[in-house]
């Protein structure tokens, strides 16, 4: 054993064997609350007597337990992804090791005298030494794992003192290198538990379901030295011996869609415990498909760190319930507990409300990946000295949570490389619980895990895996070629799960719809978990007292990974991001689309267990965004997997027949809503929706004669527009309304994904100077039917764009046709992403074209920039909405008429970046209330508006740094690039890239004066 207890390869000392969380009627004392606390910024290795019950702690501070001391003014939070916060010198830690000393005084009731008692800690980060009444209980590692100590012999009548020394860093730090904030302290509950003689120390409930017969089988293994009797009232079991298997001819199975729980009571003469359980069976069939209760499951999942913007990993029950309810409301059915076991109450909620859980062990050693001359050199995962610590962690994970029906897989950990210790963990888990498969992403050859998991593979690579085309020995990360017959590779016969995908950092993720298509196409491709659930932004304030969400570097850290912790589908305050809305639409369990037969619509039941009887189907018919009629459809009788067709509502058929061709687009929107309240959402909550376009009238063009421009007061006037004679810009007004512009726009404030290291789009744009274009008027040519303006736009680089603006007017408005084309030398774009971005199985011509697009030179957008005074802040449009959309993240928007303000168009990503794009716009109006400018595209266009320039948006690190200016900056874009997920590997798919090239588009501008 090392000289210092916190630098030990072994997993601690003095702890009791791990066991399940049991709801017992035995007495308990909650030790949460205010504890006396003393902080030291450097290591305190040996106690100074503070553990003595008579020690005077009157000068100490008070600190709430549970909590993290860094969030309460002691030390500072640090965010790191891969690197360790300490020198890589296992098992040793530096002297700069924050230490927190805790003391808690409590009274022992007289009724506890002579009763066995344990003290239980649900989570202490990262190492703790514990004393009771001056006597050491032991040392614990495993920050997110429960620990119990026997205190029976040390308790006294009346006053008792529990003392702890907690270290920020320890040997355990080397096994806890998770991508999250590094926060210390007693951050979960502390409880004193009476353990009556003859009580129930542990129980393991086995509740299997036979999907062929409907039979349920119940067996309970109880650790006790007394006879145990069992009652399951709902199954007619009352006070029977619990020493044999019970069989029931018909039970209601548990699933995420129908989370039906039974309640069992286990009793001895001295203790009674309640266990909620569900009958269900998990198997991988002979074709490599993961099934729950005989049905193929599709994991529509998220990776979830425990996080609260004010309390870090200390979460209230209300916060946990909000997480689960929000997931359910957005069609999420699965959670990977990245990268450690959560608070046990979270798993109770998953049992109750219905989520499939992959329960991950508290293990990650990612910082060893690049620690030597070869990858994963010195990794603890392959070092036998760490074997005991690895086994301890998986044992404590499985034993605590083994009774939760929501847990359908165990995960050995995350990004800990490979090695003998991981194989030993898998072997132990298989022996202890053969009913659940094992997941571990870094078992890249499928040697000891039961499912094949990979991270961030592009859709093209996933398709290849789905077809079973992996070659023996092939590994994509780090890249290694394979050879031989794919039939010999066991991974081609295993379920494939995307351990992490759709990296939801900032504006994104893109391409979720492409992944979902593959989940449908290939039975073994069974979904996965988006990274991640919530932006990990800590609520803080700047020097002016303005509140914002902080990320790496905001707390004076020397080493940090910036805003890489802000990569969630939910903003830190719990608000759903556009990414969550996109995901909810893509994975919706009901699909509504145009029917195969004329006059019908199609409804497909994508549930795995439920029919559609719990839903109500409503419809709304609108022409040009104005509702004409609404009603309710009969609920389709569709079992899981069925697709049925329903006749269109009669008003929809009549409206289409009666249309005169000029009335505008006719759209039918159908929604699937909850017909009654659920435990996680109210009646009327929308589960899914679809839109059918019933008519698309042609656009009428004016036949009125075109006007000639003429000079007025030194300017040129064309219809309602006044133009600068020298530059040709619409600088003054549009019939007295203050519209200025246009200028060509090719750049956007880079998103986190644009900044991705592999495809390098943001770098390419910056190197071309697209954010600092200068515009030179080449010519201004009036003629009998309009005005032609030619402008060259470029930065101090050899490349640019030449744009021809052709203005015409029939009198009431202006028509602007734009032709723009690249000029000069545009270098090729560097692209270091080596994974498969184009499916080799595509037809040759399509394959070649997508390969070309994949590495093509890119633009952020091609469009026009305009300016208006600040009070022109009301915006209405007919197009896709109500929220933002981009070419590869547009499933969550529908066609309609929407009204908002410039402020409401902004999406407050934690790190400011391009946002708020509205897609497929037919027309838009910008207004100050007394006047309006109507912009209609002859092609669909993109719309955005903000109170700051794109460069100001790019320069800001936080939302508080964005100060509204005197102008509204309006963008009407012909095309924009998709967003992708390049912040963590796959970038924009080739079909969603905006490649360098010529563009032609037309806008019509009409002024309106309102009384």
PDB file of C-alpha atoms in Angstrom, residues 701-798:
ATOM      1  CA  UNK A 701     -46.421  37.512 -63.023  1.00  0.00           C
ATOM      2  CA  UNK A 702     -47.466  41.078 -63.697  1.00  0.00           C
ATOM      3  CA  UNK A 703     -48.057  41.975 -67.313  1.00  0.00           C
ATOM      4  CA  UNK A 704     -47.900  45.714 -66.625  1.00  0.00           C
ATOM      5  CA  UNK A 705     -45.344  47.696 -68.666  1.00  0.00           C
ATOM      6  CA  UNK A 706     -41.981  48.264 -66.970  1.00  0.00           C
ATOM      7  CA  UNK A 707     -40.953  51.770 -65.937  1.00  0.00           C
ATOM      8  CA  UNK A 708     -37.790  53.597 -66.843  1.00  0.00           C
ATOM      9  CA  UNK A 709     -35.532  55.000 -64.134  1.00  0.00           C
ATOM     10  CA  UNK A 710     -35.134  58.753 -63.926  1.00  0.00           C
ATOM     11  CA  UNK A 711     -32.925  61.167 -62.067  1.00  0.00           C
ATOM     12  CA  UNK A 712     -34.399  63.001 -59.045  1.00  0.00           C
ATOM     13  CA  UNK A 713     -32.463  65.274 -56.653  1.00  0.00           C
ATOM     14  CA  UNK A 714     -29.189  63.619 -57.564  1.00  0.00           C
ATOM     15  CA  UNK A 715     -30.569  60.111 -57.184  1.00  0.00           C
ATOM     16  CA  UNK A 716     -32.166  57.626 -59.510  1.00  0.00           C
ATOM     17  CA  UNK A 717     -35.788  56.718 -59.000  1.00  0.00           C
ATOM     18  CA  UNK A 718     -37.297  53.509 -60.291  1.00  0.00           C
ATOM     19  CA  UNK A 719     -40.887  52.954 -59.296  1.00  0.00           C
ATOM     20  CA  UNK A 720     -41.010  53.208 -55.463  1.00  0.00           C
ATOM     21  CA  UNK A 721     -37.227  52.880 -55.077  1.00  0.00           C
ATOM     22  CA  UNK A 722     -34.543  55.571 -54.773  1.00  0.00           C
ATOM     23  CA  UNK A 723     -31.030  54.508 -55.719  1.00  0.00           C
ATOM     24  CA  UNK A 724     -27.604  55.980 -55.185  1.00  0.00           C
ATOM     25  CA  UNK A 725     -26.398  57.251 -58.552  1.00  0.00           C
ATOM     26  CA  UNK A 726     -22.811  56.123 -57.992  1.00  0.00           C
ATOM     27  CA  UNK A 727     -23.194  52.747 -56.320  1.00  0.00           C
ATOM     28  CA  UNK A 728     -26.628  51.650 -57.482  1.00  0.00           C
ATOM     29  CA  UNK A 729     -27.585  50.734 -53.930  1.00  0.00           C
ATOM     30  CA  UNK A 730     -31.110  51.188 -52.608  1.00  0.00           C
ATOM     31  CA  UNK A 731     -29.663  53.477 -49.984  1.00  0.00           C
ATOM     32  CA  UNK A 732     -32.460  55.846 -49.145  1.00  0.00           C
ATOM     33  CA  UNK A 733     -35.872  54.274 -49.085  1.00  0.00           C
ATOM     34  CA  UNK A 734     -38.560  52.225 -50.704  1.00  0.00           C
ATOM     35  CA  UNK A 735     -41.449  54.614 -51.226  1.00  0.00           C
ATOM     36  CA  UNK A 736     -40.401  56.466 -48.101  1.00  0.00           C
ATOM     37  CA  UNK A 737     -39.834  53.286 -46.097  1.00  0.00           C
ATOM     38  CA  UNK A 738     -36.257  53.010 -44.815  1.00  0.00           C
ATOM     39  CA  UNK A 739     -34.834  49.894 -46.467  1.00  0.00           C
ATOM     40  CA  UNK A 740     -31.111  49.969 -47.288  1.00  0.00           C
ATOM     41  CA  UNK A 741     -29.097  47.519 -49.362  1.00  0.00           C
ATOM     42  CA  UNK A 742     -28.551  45.022 -50.727  1.00  0.00           C
ATOM     43  CA  UNK A 743     -25.041  43.696 -50.313  1.00  0.00           C
ATOM     44  CA  UNK A 744     -23.933  40.181 -51.115  1.00  0.00           C
ATOM     45  CA  UNK A 745     -23.521  37.845 -48.124  1.00  0.00           C
ATOM     46  CA  UNK A 746     -21.425  34.666 -48.284  1.00  0.00           C
ATOM     47  CA  UNK A 747     -20.539  34.169 -44.611  1.00  0.00           C
ATOM     48  CA  UNK A 748     -22.232  33.403 -41.322  1.00  0.00           C
ATOM     49  CA  UNK A 749     -21.017  33.644 -37.753  1.00  0.00           C
ATOM     50  CA  UNK A 750     -19.520  30.136 -37.582  1.00  0.00           C
ATOM     51  CA  UNK A 751     -21.423  27.545 -35.643  1.00  0.00           C
ATOM     52  CA  UNK A 752     -19.564  25.171 -33.359  1.00  0.00           C
ATOM     53  CA  UNK A 753     -19.948  22.589 -36.101  1.00  0.00           C
ATOM     54  CA  UNK A 754     -18.591  24.952 -38.777  1.00  0.00           C
ATOM     55  CA  UNK A 755     -15.466  25.187 -36.628  1.00  0.00           C
ATOM     56  CA  UNK A 756     -15.017  21.398 -36.719  1.00  0.00           C
ATOM     57  CA  UNK A 757     -11.429  20.271 -37.009  1.00  0.00           C
ATOM     58  CA  UNK A 758     -11.909  17.890 -39.933  1.00  0.00           C
ATOM     59  CA  UNK A 759     -13.941  19.599 -42.658  1.00  0.00           C
ATOM     60  CA  UNK A 760     -12.566  23.047 -41.780  1.00  0.00           C
ATOM     61  CA  UNK A 761     -15.368  25.085 -43.293  1.00  0.00           C
ATOM     62  CA  UNK A 762     -15.016  28.031 -40.914  1.00  0.00           C
ATOM     63  CA  UNK A 763     -11.274  28.148 -41.544  1.00  0.00           C
ATOM     64  CA  UNK A 764     -11.821  28.041 -45.283  1.00  0.00           C
ATOM     65  CA  UNK A 765     -14.294  30.923 -45.116  1.00  0.00           C
ATOM     66  CA  UNK A 766     -11.997  32.990 -42.927  1.00  0.00           C
ATOM     67  CA  UNK A 767      -8.998  32.377 -45.165  1.00  0.00           C
ATOM     68  CA  UNK A 768     -11.071  33.646 -48.108  1.00  0.00           C
ATOM     69  CA  UNK A 769     -12.062  36.711 -46.084  1.00  0.00           C
ATOM     70  CA  UNK A 770     -15.768  36.074 -46.483  1.00  0.00           C
ATOM     71  CA  UNK A 771     -16.504  37.823 -43.191  1.00  0.00           C
ATOM     72  CA  UNK A 772     -14.854  41.036 -44.395  1.00  0.00           C
ATOM     73  CA  UNK A 773     -16.021  41.466 -47.960  1.00  0.00           C
ATOM     74  CA  UNK A 774     -15.495  44.845 -49.582  1.00  0.00           C
ATOM     75  CA  UNK A 775     -17.847  45.872 -52.368  1.00  0.00           C
ATOM     76  CA  UNK A 776     -16.870  47.799 -55.482  1.00  0.00           C
ATOM     77  CA  UNK A 777     -19.462  49.005 -57.946  1.00  0.00           C
ATOM     78  CA  UNK A 778     -18.285  48.061 -61.418  1.00  0.00           C
ATOM     79  CA  UNK A 779     -21.117  49.738 -63.323  1.00  0.00           C
ATOM     80  CA  UNK A 780     -24.558  51.324 -62.943  1.00  0.00           C
ATOM     81  CA  UNK A 781     -26.504  51.128 -66.180  1.00  0.00           C
ATOM     82  CA  UNK A 782     -30.039  52.511 -66.523  1.00  0.00           C
ATOM     83  CA  UNK A 783     -32.063  51.570 -69.558  1.00  0.00           C
ATOM     84  CA  UNK A 784     -35.624  51.860 -70.796  1.00  0.00           C
ATOM     85  CA  UNK A 785     -36.903  49.001 -68.641  1.00  0.00           C
ATOM     86  CA  UNK A 786     -34.851  49.167 -65.485  1.00  0.00           C
ATOM     87  CA  UNK A 787     -31.487  49.444 -63.862  1.00  0.00           C
ATOM     88  CA  UNK A 788     -28.496  47.069 -63.968  1.00  0.00           C
ATOM     89  CA  UNK A 789     -25.858  47.290 -61.247  1.00  0.00           C
ATOM     90  CA  UNK A 790     -22.681  45.180 -61.298  1.00  0.00           C
ATOM     91  CA  UNK A 791     -20.702  44.824 -58.070  1.00  0.00           C
ATOM     92  CA  UNK A 792     -17.506  42.950 -57.262  1.00  0.00           C
ATOM     93  CA  UNK A 793     -17.318  41.639 -53.697  1.00  0.00           C
ATOM     94  CA  UNK A 794     -14.030  40.413 -52.233  1.00  0.00           C
ATOM     95  CA  UNK A 795     -11.652  40.735 -49.330  1.00  0.00           C
ATOM     96  CA  UNK A 796      -7.882  41.179 -49.550  1.00  0.00           C
ATOM     97  CA  UNK A 797      -7.636  37.788 -51.243  1.00  0.00           C
ATOM     98  CA  UNK A 798      -7.390  36.627 -54.870  1.00  0.00           C
TER      99      UNK A 798
END
